[in-house]
Coordinates of C-alpha atoms and ligand atoms in Angstrom, one line a residue:
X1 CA -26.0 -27.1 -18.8
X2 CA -24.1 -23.5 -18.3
X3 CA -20.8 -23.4 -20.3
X4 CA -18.2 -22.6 -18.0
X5 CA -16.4 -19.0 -18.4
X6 CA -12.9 -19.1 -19.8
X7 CA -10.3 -18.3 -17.6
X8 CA -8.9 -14.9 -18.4
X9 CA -6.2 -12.7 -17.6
X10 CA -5.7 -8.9 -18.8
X11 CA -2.4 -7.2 -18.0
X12 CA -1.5 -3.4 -19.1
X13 CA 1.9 -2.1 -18.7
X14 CA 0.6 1.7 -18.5
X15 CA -0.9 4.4 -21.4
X16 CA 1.9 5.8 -22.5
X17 CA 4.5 3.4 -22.3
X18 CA 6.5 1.6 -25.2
X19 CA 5.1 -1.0 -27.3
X20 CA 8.3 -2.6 -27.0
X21 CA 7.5 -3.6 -23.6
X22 CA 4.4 -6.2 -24.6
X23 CA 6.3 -8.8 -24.1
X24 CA 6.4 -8.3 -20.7
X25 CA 2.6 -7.8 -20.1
X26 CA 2.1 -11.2 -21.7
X27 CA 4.9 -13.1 -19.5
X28 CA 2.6 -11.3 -16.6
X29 CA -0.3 -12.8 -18.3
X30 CA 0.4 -16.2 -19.0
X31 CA 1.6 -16.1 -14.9
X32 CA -1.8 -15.0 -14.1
X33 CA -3.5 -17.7 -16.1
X34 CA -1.1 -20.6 -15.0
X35 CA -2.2 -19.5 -11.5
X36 CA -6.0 -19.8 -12.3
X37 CA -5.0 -23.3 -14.5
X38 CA -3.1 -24.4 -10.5
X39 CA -7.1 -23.3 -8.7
X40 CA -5.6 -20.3 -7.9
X41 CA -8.6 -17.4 -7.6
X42 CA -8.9 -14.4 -9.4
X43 CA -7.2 -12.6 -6.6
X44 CA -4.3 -15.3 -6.6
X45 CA -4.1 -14.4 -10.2
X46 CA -4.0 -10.5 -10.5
X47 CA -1.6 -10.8 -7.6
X48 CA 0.6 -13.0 -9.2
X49 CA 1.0 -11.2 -12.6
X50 CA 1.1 -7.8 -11.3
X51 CA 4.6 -8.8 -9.5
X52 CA 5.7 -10.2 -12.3
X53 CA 5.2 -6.4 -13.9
X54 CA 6.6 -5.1 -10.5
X55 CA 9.5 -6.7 -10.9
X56 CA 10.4 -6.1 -14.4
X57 CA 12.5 -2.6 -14.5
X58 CA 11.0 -1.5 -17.9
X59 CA 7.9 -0.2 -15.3
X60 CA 7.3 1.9 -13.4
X61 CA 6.1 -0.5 -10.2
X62 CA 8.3 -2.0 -7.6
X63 CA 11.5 -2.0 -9.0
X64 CA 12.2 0.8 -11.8
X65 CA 9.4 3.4 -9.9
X66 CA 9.6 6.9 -10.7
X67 CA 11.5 8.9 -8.3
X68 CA 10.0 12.0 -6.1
X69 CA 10.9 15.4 -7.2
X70 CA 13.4 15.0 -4.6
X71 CA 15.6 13.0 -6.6
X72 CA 15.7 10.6 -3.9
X73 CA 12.5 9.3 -2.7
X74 CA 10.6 6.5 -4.4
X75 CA 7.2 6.2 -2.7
X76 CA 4.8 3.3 -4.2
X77 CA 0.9 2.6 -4.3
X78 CA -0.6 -0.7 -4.8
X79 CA -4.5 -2.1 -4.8
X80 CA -6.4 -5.4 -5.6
X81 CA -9.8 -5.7 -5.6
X82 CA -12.1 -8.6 -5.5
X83 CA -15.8 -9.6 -6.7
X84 CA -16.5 -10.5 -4.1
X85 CA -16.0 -6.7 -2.1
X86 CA -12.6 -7.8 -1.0
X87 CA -10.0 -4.3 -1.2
X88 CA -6.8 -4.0 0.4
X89 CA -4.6 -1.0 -0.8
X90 CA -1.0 0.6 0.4
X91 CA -0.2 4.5 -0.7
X92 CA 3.0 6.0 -0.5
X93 CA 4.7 2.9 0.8
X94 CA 8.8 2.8 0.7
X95 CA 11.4 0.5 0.2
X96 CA 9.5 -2.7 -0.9
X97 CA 10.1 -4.9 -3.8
X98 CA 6.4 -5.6 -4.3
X99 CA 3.9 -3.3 -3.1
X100 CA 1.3 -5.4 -4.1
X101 CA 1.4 -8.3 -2.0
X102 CA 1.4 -5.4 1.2
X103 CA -1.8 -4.3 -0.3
X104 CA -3.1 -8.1 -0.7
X105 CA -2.4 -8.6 3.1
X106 CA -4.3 -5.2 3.6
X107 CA -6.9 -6.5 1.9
X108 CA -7.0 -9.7 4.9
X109 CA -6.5 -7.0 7.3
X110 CA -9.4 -5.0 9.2
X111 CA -8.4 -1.9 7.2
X112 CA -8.8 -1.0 4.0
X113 CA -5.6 1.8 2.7
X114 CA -2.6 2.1 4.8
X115 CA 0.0 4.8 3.9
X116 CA 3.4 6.4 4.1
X117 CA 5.7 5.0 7.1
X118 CA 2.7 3.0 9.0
X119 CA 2.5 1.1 5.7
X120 CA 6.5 0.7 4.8
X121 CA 6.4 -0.6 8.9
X122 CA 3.5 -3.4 8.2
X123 CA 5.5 -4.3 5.0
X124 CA 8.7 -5.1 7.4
X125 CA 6.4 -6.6 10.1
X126 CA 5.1 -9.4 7.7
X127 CA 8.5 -10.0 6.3
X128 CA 9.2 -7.5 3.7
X129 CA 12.9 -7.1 3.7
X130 CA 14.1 -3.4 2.8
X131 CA 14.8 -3.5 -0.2
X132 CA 15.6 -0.2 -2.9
X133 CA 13.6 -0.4 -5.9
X134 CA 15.9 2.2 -8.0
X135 CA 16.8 2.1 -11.1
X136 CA 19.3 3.9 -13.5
X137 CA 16.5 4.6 -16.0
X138 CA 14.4 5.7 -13.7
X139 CA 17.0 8.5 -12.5
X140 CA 17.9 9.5 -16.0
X141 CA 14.1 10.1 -17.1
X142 CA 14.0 12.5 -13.3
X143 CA 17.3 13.6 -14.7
X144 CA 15.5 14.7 -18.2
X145 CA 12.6 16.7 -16.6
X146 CA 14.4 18.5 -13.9
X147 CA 16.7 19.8 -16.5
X148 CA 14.1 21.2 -18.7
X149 CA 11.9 22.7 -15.8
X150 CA 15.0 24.2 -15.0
X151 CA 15.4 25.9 -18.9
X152 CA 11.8 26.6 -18.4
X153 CA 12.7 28.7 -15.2
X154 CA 11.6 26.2 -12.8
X155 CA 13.3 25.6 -9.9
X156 CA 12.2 22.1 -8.9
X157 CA 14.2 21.3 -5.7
X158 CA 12.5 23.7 -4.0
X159 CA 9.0 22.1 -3.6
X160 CA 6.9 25.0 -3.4
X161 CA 7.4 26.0 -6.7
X162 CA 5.8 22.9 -7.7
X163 CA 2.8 25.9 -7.7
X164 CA 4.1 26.8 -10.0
X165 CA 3.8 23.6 -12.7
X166 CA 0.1 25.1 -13.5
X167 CA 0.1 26.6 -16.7
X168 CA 2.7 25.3 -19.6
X169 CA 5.3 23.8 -18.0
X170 CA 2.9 21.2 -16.4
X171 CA 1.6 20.5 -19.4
X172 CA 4.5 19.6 -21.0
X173 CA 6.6 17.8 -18.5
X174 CA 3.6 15.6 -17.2
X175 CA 4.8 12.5 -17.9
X176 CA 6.2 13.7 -20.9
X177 CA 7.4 11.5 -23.6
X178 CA 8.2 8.5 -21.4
X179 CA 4.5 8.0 -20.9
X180 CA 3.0 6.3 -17.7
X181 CA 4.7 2.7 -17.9
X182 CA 2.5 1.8 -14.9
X183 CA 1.2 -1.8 -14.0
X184 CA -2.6 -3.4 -13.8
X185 CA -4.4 -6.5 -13.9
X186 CA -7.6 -8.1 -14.0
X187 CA -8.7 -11.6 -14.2
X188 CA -11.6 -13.8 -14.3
X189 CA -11.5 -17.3 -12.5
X190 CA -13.7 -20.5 -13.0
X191 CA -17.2 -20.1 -12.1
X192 CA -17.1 -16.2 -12.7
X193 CA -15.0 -14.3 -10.0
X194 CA -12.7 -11.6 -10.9
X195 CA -10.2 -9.7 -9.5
X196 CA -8.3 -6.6 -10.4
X197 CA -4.7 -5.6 -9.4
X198 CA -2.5 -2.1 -10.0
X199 CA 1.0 -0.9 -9.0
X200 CA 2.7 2.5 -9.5
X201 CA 5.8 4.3 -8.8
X202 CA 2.9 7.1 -9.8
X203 CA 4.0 10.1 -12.5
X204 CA 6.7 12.2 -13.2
X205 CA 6.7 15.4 -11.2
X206 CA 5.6 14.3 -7.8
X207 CA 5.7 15.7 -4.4
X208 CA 6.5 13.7 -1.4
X209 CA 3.7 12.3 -0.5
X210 CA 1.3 12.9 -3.4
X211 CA -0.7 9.7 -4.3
X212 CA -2.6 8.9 -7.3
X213 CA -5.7 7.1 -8.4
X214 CA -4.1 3.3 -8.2
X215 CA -5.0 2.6 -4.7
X216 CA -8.1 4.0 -4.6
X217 CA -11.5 2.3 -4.8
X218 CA -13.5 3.0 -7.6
X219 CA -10.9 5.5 -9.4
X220 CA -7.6 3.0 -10.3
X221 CA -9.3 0.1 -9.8
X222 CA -12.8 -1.7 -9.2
X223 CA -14.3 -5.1 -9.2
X224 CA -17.7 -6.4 -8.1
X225 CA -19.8 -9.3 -9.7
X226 CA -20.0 -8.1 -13.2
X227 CA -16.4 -7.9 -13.8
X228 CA -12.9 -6.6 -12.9
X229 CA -11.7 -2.8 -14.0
X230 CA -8.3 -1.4 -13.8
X231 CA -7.0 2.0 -15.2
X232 CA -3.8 3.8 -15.7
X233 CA -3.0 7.1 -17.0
X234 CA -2.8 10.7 -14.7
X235 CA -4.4 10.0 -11.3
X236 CA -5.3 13.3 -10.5
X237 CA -7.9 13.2 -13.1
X238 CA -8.8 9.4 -13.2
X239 CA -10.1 9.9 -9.4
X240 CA -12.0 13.1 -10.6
X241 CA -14.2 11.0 -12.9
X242 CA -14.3 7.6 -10.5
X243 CA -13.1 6.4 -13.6
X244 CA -13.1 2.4 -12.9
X245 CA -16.4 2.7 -11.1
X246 CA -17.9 4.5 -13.7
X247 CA -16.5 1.6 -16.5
X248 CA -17.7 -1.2 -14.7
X249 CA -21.2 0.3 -14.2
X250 CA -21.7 0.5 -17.5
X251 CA -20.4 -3.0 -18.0
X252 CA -22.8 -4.2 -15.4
X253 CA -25.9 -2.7 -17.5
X254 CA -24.9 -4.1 -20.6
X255 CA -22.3 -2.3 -22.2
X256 CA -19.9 -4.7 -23.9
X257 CA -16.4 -4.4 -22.3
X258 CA -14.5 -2.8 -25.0
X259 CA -17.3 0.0 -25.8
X260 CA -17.2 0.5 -21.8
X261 CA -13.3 0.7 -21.7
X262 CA -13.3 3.3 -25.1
X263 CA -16.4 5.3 -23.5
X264 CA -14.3 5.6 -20.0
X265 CA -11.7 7.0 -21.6
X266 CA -13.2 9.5 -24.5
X267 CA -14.3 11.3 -20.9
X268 CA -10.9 12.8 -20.8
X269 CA -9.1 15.3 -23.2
X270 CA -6.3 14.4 -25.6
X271 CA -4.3 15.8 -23.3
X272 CA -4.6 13.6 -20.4
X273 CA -3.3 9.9 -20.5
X274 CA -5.3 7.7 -19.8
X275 CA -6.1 3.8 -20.5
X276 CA -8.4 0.8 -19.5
X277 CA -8.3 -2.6 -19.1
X278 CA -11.5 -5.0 -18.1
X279 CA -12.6 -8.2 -17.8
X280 CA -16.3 -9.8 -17.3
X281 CA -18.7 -13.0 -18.0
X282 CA -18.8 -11.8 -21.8
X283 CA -14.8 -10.8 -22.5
X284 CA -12.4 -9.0 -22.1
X285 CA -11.1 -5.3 -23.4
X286 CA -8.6 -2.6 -23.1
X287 CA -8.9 0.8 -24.3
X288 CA -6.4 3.9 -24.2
X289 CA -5.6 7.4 -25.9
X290 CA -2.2 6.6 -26.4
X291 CA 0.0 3.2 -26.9
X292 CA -0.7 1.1 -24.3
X293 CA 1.0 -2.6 -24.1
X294 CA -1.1 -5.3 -23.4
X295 CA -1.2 -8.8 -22.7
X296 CA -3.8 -11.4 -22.6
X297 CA -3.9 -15.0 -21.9
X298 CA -7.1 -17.5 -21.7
X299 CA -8.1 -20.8 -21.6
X300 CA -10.6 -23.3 -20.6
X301 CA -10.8 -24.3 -17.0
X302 CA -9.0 -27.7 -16.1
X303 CA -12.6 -29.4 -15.6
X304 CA -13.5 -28.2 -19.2
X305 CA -10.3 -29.7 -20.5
X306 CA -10.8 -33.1 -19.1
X307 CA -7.9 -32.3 -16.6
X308 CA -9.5 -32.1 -13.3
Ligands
LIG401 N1 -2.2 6.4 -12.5 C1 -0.9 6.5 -11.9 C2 -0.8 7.6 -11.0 O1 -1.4 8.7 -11.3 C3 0.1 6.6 -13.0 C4 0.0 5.7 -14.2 O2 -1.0 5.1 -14.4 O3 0.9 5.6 -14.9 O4 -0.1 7.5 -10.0

């Protein structure tokens, strides 16, 4: 007789961000798994737990995103990803409390990655009220790196100097000390499915439009039958290495989750953030280059327990 996989749910809250913030990953987590304990799928449960990190300010996702070098645009991307092939994404979406459900009806949808205003418009067509995910934090941490690209010479409201971010002062305001705070999770249901979800208001000097790795296949996020991988950290080099592809290949030829997650991100320098979370039929694991708050939450499936 097969023992039945453990229901499990893995929630980040971005590399980077303050440990302080953990307790937020695991109320996201223990969502997640009530949803799987309910018959909920993986999907259901990476869904669910990823809005509750969308909707907690401390992150940057839905409410408390990073604003746009403008100082007044806050443009979101959101992804889940199934076992099964499923993949629904949104990219540079406005005005929308939680991305990720948009990118979950995507995912019904016959496309694959909607963006900017055609995306913002399908949020409003299936009921998304308009809705302004700023927060006073998030302005203050914009605040904080316009004022020292200005010292450095910078001027940042004109957008093409943005060219001009190559070389020190890119290095050292990327995301500087308020690290990523982004959102991802992944879960594994009864009977082996999983399912991974991310949100981002994306990273700290933006330009209208830019979007990272989050919503896109194989680089923020991936899932297929060996497992569920999510990452976080700077997008434009997380897509360069296909990062959550490459993590849950190595998964799928043996490579026990947390080796996979450590060996995904040793590929970057120390100077690039990055971090990992996975799930599959043996565990789960995280992995990151700088603090990264976590949550998990498991159990036995209701049949297991007597309960169904
Ligand atoms: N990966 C996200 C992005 O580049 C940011 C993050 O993970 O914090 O948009």
């Amino acid at each position: 007789m097969s023992v039945p996989s453990t229901l499990l749910v893995l929630t980040h809250g971005g590399a980077g961000a303050s440990a302080a913030h953990a307790d937020g990953c695991q109320r996201a987590a223990v969502v997640g798994l009530s949803t799987l304990l309910r018959k909920g799928s993986a999907l259901d449960a990476a869904t669910a737990a990823a809005v509750v990190l969308e909707d907690d300010d401390r992150f940057n996702a839905g409410t408390g995103s990073n604003l746009r070098l403008d100082g007044r645009t806050i443009q979101m991307d959101a992804a889940v990803a199934t076992s099964e092939g499923g993949y629904g994404a949104v990219g540079a979406i406005e005005r929308v409390k939680n991305p990720i459900l948009v990118a979950r009806t995507v995912l019904g949808s016959p496309h694959a990655l909607i963006v900017g205003q055609g995306a913002t418009a399908l949020a409003r067509r299936i009921g998304h009220a308009d809705y302004d995910p700023t927060t006073p934090r998030a302005r203050a941490k914009l605040d904080r790196a316009l004022s020292i690209l200005r010292q450095a010479g910078v001027a940042p409201d004109q957008e093409p100097a943005a060219a001009r971010w190559q070389g020190g002062v890119r290095e050292r305001l990327w995301n500087f000390d308020d690290g990523c705070d982004t959102i991802g999770a992944v879960a594994r249901a009864q009977g082996g499915t999983f399912a991974a979800a991310c949100s981002t208001g994306g990273t700290l000097l933006m330009l209208r439009g830019r979007v990272g790795d989050s919503p896109i296949y194989g680089a923020g996020l991936y899932a297929g039958p060996a497992g569920a991988v999510c990452a976080t950290g700077i997008g434009e080099e997380i897509i360069r290495h296909l990062l959550s592809r490459s993590v849950y290949e190595w998964i799928a030829g043996g490579t026990p989750v947390g080796e996979a997650c450590r060996r995904g991100v040793d590929l970057f320098p120390g100077t690039v953030d990055v971090g990992l979370i996975a799930v599959a039929e043996s565990g789960g694991g995280a992995a990151a280059n700088r603090p990264m708050p976590v949550g998990r939450a498991e159990a036995s499936p209701p049949a297991a327990q007597g309960l169904d």
